[in-house]
mmCIF file of C-alpha atoms in Angstrom:
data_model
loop_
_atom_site.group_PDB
_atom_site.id
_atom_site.type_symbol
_atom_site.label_atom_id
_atom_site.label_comp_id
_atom_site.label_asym_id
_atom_site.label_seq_id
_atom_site.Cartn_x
_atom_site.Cartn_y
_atom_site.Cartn_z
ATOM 1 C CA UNK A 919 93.518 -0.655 2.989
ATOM 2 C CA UNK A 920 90.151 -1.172 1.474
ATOM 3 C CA UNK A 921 89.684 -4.216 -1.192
ATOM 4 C CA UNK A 922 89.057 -1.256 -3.657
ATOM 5 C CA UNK A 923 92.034 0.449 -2.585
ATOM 6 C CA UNK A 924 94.382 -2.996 -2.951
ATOM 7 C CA UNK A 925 92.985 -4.274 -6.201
ATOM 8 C CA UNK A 926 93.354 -0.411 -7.843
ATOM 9 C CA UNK A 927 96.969 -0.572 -6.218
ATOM 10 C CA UNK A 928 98.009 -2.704 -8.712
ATOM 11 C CA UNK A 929 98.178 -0.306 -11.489
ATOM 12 C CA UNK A 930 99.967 1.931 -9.628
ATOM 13 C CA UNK A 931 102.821 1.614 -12.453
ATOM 14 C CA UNK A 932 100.317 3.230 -14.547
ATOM 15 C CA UNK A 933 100.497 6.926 -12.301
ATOM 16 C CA UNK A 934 102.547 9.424 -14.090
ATOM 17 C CA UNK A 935 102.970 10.976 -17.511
ATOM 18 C CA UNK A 936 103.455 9.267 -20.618
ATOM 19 C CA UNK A 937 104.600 9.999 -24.123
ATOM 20 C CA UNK A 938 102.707 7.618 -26.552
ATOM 21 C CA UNK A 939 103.971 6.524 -30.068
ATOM 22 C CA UNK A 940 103.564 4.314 -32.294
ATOM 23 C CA UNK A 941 103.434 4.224 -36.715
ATOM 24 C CA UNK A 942 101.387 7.317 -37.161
ATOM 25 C CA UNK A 943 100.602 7.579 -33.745
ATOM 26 C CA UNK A 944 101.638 10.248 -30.976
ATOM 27 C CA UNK A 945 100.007 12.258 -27.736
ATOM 28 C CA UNK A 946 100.431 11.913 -24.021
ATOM 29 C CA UNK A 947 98.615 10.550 -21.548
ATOM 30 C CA UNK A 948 98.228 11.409 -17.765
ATOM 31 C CA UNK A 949 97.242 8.542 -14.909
ATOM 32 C CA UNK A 950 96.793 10.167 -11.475
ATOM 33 C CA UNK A 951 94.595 9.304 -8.409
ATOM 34 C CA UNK A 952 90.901 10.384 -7.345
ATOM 35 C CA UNK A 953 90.866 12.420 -4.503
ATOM 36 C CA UNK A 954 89.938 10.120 -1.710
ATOM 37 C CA UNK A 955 91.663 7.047 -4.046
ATOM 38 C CA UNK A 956 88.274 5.506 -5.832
ATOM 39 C CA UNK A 957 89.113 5.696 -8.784
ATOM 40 C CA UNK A 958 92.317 5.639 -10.953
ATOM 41 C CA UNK A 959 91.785 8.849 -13.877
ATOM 42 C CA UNK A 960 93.472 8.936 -16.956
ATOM 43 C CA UNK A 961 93.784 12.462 -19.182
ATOM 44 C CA UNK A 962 94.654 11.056 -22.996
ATOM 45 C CA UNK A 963 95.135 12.998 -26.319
ATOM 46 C CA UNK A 964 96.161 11.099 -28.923
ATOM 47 C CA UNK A 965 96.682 11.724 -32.811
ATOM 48 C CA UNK A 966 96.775 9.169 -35.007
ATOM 49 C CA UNK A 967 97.469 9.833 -38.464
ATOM 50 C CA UNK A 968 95.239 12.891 -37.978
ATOM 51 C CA UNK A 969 93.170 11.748 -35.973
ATOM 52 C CA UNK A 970 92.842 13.176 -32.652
ATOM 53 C CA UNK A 971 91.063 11.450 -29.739
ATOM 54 C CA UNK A 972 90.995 13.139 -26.330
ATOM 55 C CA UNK A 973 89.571 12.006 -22.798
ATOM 56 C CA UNK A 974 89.080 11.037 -19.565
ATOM 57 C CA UNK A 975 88.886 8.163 -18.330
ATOM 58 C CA UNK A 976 87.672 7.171 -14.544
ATOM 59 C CA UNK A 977 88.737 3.313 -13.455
ATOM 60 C CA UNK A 978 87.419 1.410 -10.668
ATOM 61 C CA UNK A 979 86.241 -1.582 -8.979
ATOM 62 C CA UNK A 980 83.726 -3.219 -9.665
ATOM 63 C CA UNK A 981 82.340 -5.095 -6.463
ATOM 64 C CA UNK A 982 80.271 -8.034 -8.102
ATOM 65 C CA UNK A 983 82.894 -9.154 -10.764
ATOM 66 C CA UNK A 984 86.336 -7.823 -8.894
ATOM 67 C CA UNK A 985 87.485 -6.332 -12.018
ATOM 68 C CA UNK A 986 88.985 -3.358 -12.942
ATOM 69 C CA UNK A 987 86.345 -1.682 -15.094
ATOM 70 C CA UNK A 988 86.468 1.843 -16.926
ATOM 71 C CA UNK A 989 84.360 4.086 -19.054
ATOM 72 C CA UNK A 990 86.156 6.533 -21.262
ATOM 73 C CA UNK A 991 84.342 9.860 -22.113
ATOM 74 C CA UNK A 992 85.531 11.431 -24.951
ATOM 75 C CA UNK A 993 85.750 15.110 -26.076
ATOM 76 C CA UNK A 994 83.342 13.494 -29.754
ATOM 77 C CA UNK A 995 80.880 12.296 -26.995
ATOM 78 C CA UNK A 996 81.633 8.624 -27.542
ATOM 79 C CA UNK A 997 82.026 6.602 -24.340
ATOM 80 C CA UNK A 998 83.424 2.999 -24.317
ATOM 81 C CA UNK A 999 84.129 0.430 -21.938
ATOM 82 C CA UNK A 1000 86.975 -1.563 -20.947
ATOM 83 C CA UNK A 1001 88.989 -3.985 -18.638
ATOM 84 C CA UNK A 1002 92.433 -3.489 -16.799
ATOM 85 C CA UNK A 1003 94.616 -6.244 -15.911
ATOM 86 C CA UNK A 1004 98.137 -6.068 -15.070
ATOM 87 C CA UNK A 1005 99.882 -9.715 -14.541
ATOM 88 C CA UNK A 1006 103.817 -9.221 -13.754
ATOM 89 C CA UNK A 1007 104.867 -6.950 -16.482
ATOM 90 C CA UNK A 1008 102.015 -7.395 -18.847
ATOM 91 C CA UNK A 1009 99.141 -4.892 -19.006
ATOM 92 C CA UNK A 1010 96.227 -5.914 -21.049
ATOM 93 C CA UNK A 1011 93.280 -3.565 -21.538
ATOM 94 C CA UNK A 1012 89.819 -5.341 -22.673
ATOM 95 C CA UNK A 1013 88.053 -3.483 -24.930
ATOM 96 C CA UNK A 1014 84.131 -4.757 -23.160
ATOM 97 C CA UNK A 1015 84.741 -7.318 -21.806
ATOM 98 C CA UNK A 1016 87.207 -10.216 -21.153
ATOM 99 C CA UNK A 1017 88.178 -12.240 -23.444
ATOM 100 C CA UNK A 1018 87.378 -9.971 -26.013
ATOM 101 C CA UNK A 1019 88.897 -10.400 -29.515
ATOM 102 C CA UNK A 1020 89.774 -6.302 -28.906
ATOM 103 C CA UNK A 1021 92.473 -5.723 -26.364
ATOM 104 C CA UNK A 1022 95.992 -3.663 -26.001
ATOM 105 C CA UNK A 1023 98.571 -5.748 -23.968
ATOM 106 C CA UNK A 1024 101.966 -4.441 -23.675
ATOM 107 C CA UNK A 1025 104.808 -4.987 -21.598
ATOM 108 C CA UNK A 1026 106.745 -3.152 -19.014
ATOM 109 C CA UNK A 1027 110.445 -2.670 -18.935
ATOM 110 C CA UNK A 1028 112.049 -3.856 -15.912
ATOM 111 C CA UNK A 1029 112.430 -0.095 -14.492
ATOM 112 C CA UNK A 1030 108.241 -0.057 -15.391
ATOM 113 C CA UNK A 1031 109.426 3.239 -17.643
ATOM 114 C CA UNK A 1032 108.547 2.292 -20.604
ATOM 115 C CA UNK A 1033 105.577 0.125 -21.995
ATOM 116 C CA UNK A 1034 105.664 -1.442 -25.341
ATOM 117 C CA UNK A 1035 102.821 -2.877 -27.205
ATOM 118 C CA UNK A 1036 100.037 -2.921 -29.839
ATOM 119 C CA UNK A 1037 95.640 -2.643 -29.775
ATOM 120 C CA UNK A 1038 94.766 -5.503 -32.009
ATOM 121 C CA UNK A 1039 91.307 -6.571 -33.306
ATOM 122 C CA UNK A 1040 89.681 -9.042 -35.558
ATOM 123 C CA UNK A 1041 90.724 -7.757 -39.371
ATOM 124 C CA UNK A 1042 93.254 -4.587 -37.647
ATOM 125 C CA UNK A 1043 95.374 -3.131 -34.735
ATOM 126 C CA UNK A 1044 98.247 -0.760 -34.193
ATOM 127 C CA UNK A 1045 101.568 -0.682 -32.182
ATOM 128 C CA UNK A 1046 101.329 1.861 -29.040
ATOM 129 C CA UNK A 1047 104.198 2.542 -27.087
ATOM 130 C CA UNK A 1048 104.508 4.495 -23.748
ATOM 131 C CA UNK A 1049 107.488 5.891 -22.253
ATOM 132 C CA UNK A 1050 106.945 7.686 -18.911
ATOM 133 C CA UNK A 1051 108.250 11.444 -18.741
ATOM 134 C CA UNK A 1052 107.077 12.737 -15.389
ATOM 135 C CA UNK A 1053 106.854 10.569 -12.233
ATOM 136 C CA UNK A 1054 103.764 10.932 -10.073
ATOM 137 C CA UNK A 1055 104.127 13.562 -6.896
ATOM 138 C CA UNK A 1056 104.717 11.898 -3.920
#
């Protein structure tokens, strides 16, 4: 296995389909695998109080800095940036950069079915759950 294939490995309890909810919140979300295993995609639509965001989003490697970076393109045109970790049962997702004050960490159930957690930034933030509904095809 390539380094890019081992570090991406670890969000492998991210591959499946997920309903998302939260206060005001609901949509689905999609993680599957790049042909060839590059990149991990994820397919979101999401409406929050009205609000509907939808996407792709391709995440990677990045060589120099060993993270897990990703740029989201959304259907508005917007495209943002963020960081992946996943430590034991805790995802966190770095809006930038790390360390940012702008992050969604959440934490897996001990079957990795269900995800519970919250975005939070300075001054706001909202809780965002995810509970898996399809595995991935083996």
């Amino acid at each position: 296995m390539t380094t890019t294939a081992n570090a991406l490995h670890s969000l492998e309890p991210l591959v499946g389909t997920w309903i998302i909810d939260g206060p005001g919140l609901s949509g689905t979300a999609r993680y599957e695998w790049m042909d060839g295993g590059g990149f991990l995609v994820q397919h979101v639509e999401l409406d929050s109080d009205g609000e509907i965001t939808r996407g792709v989003e391709y995440i990677g490697l990045h060589a120099e800095s060993g993270e897990l970076r990703s740029h989201f393109f959304g259907a508005k045109g917007e495209i943002l940036e963020y960081i992946y970790q996943l430590t034991g049962d805790t995802l966190t997702i770095w809006y930038g950069g790390v360390g940012s004050p702008a992050k969604f960490v959440g934490t897996f159930d001990a079957g990795r079915g269900r995800n519970t957690g919250a975005w939070q930034w300075p001054g706001g933030g909202y809780e965002s759950n995810m509970t898996r509904v399809e595995e991935p095809a083996r």
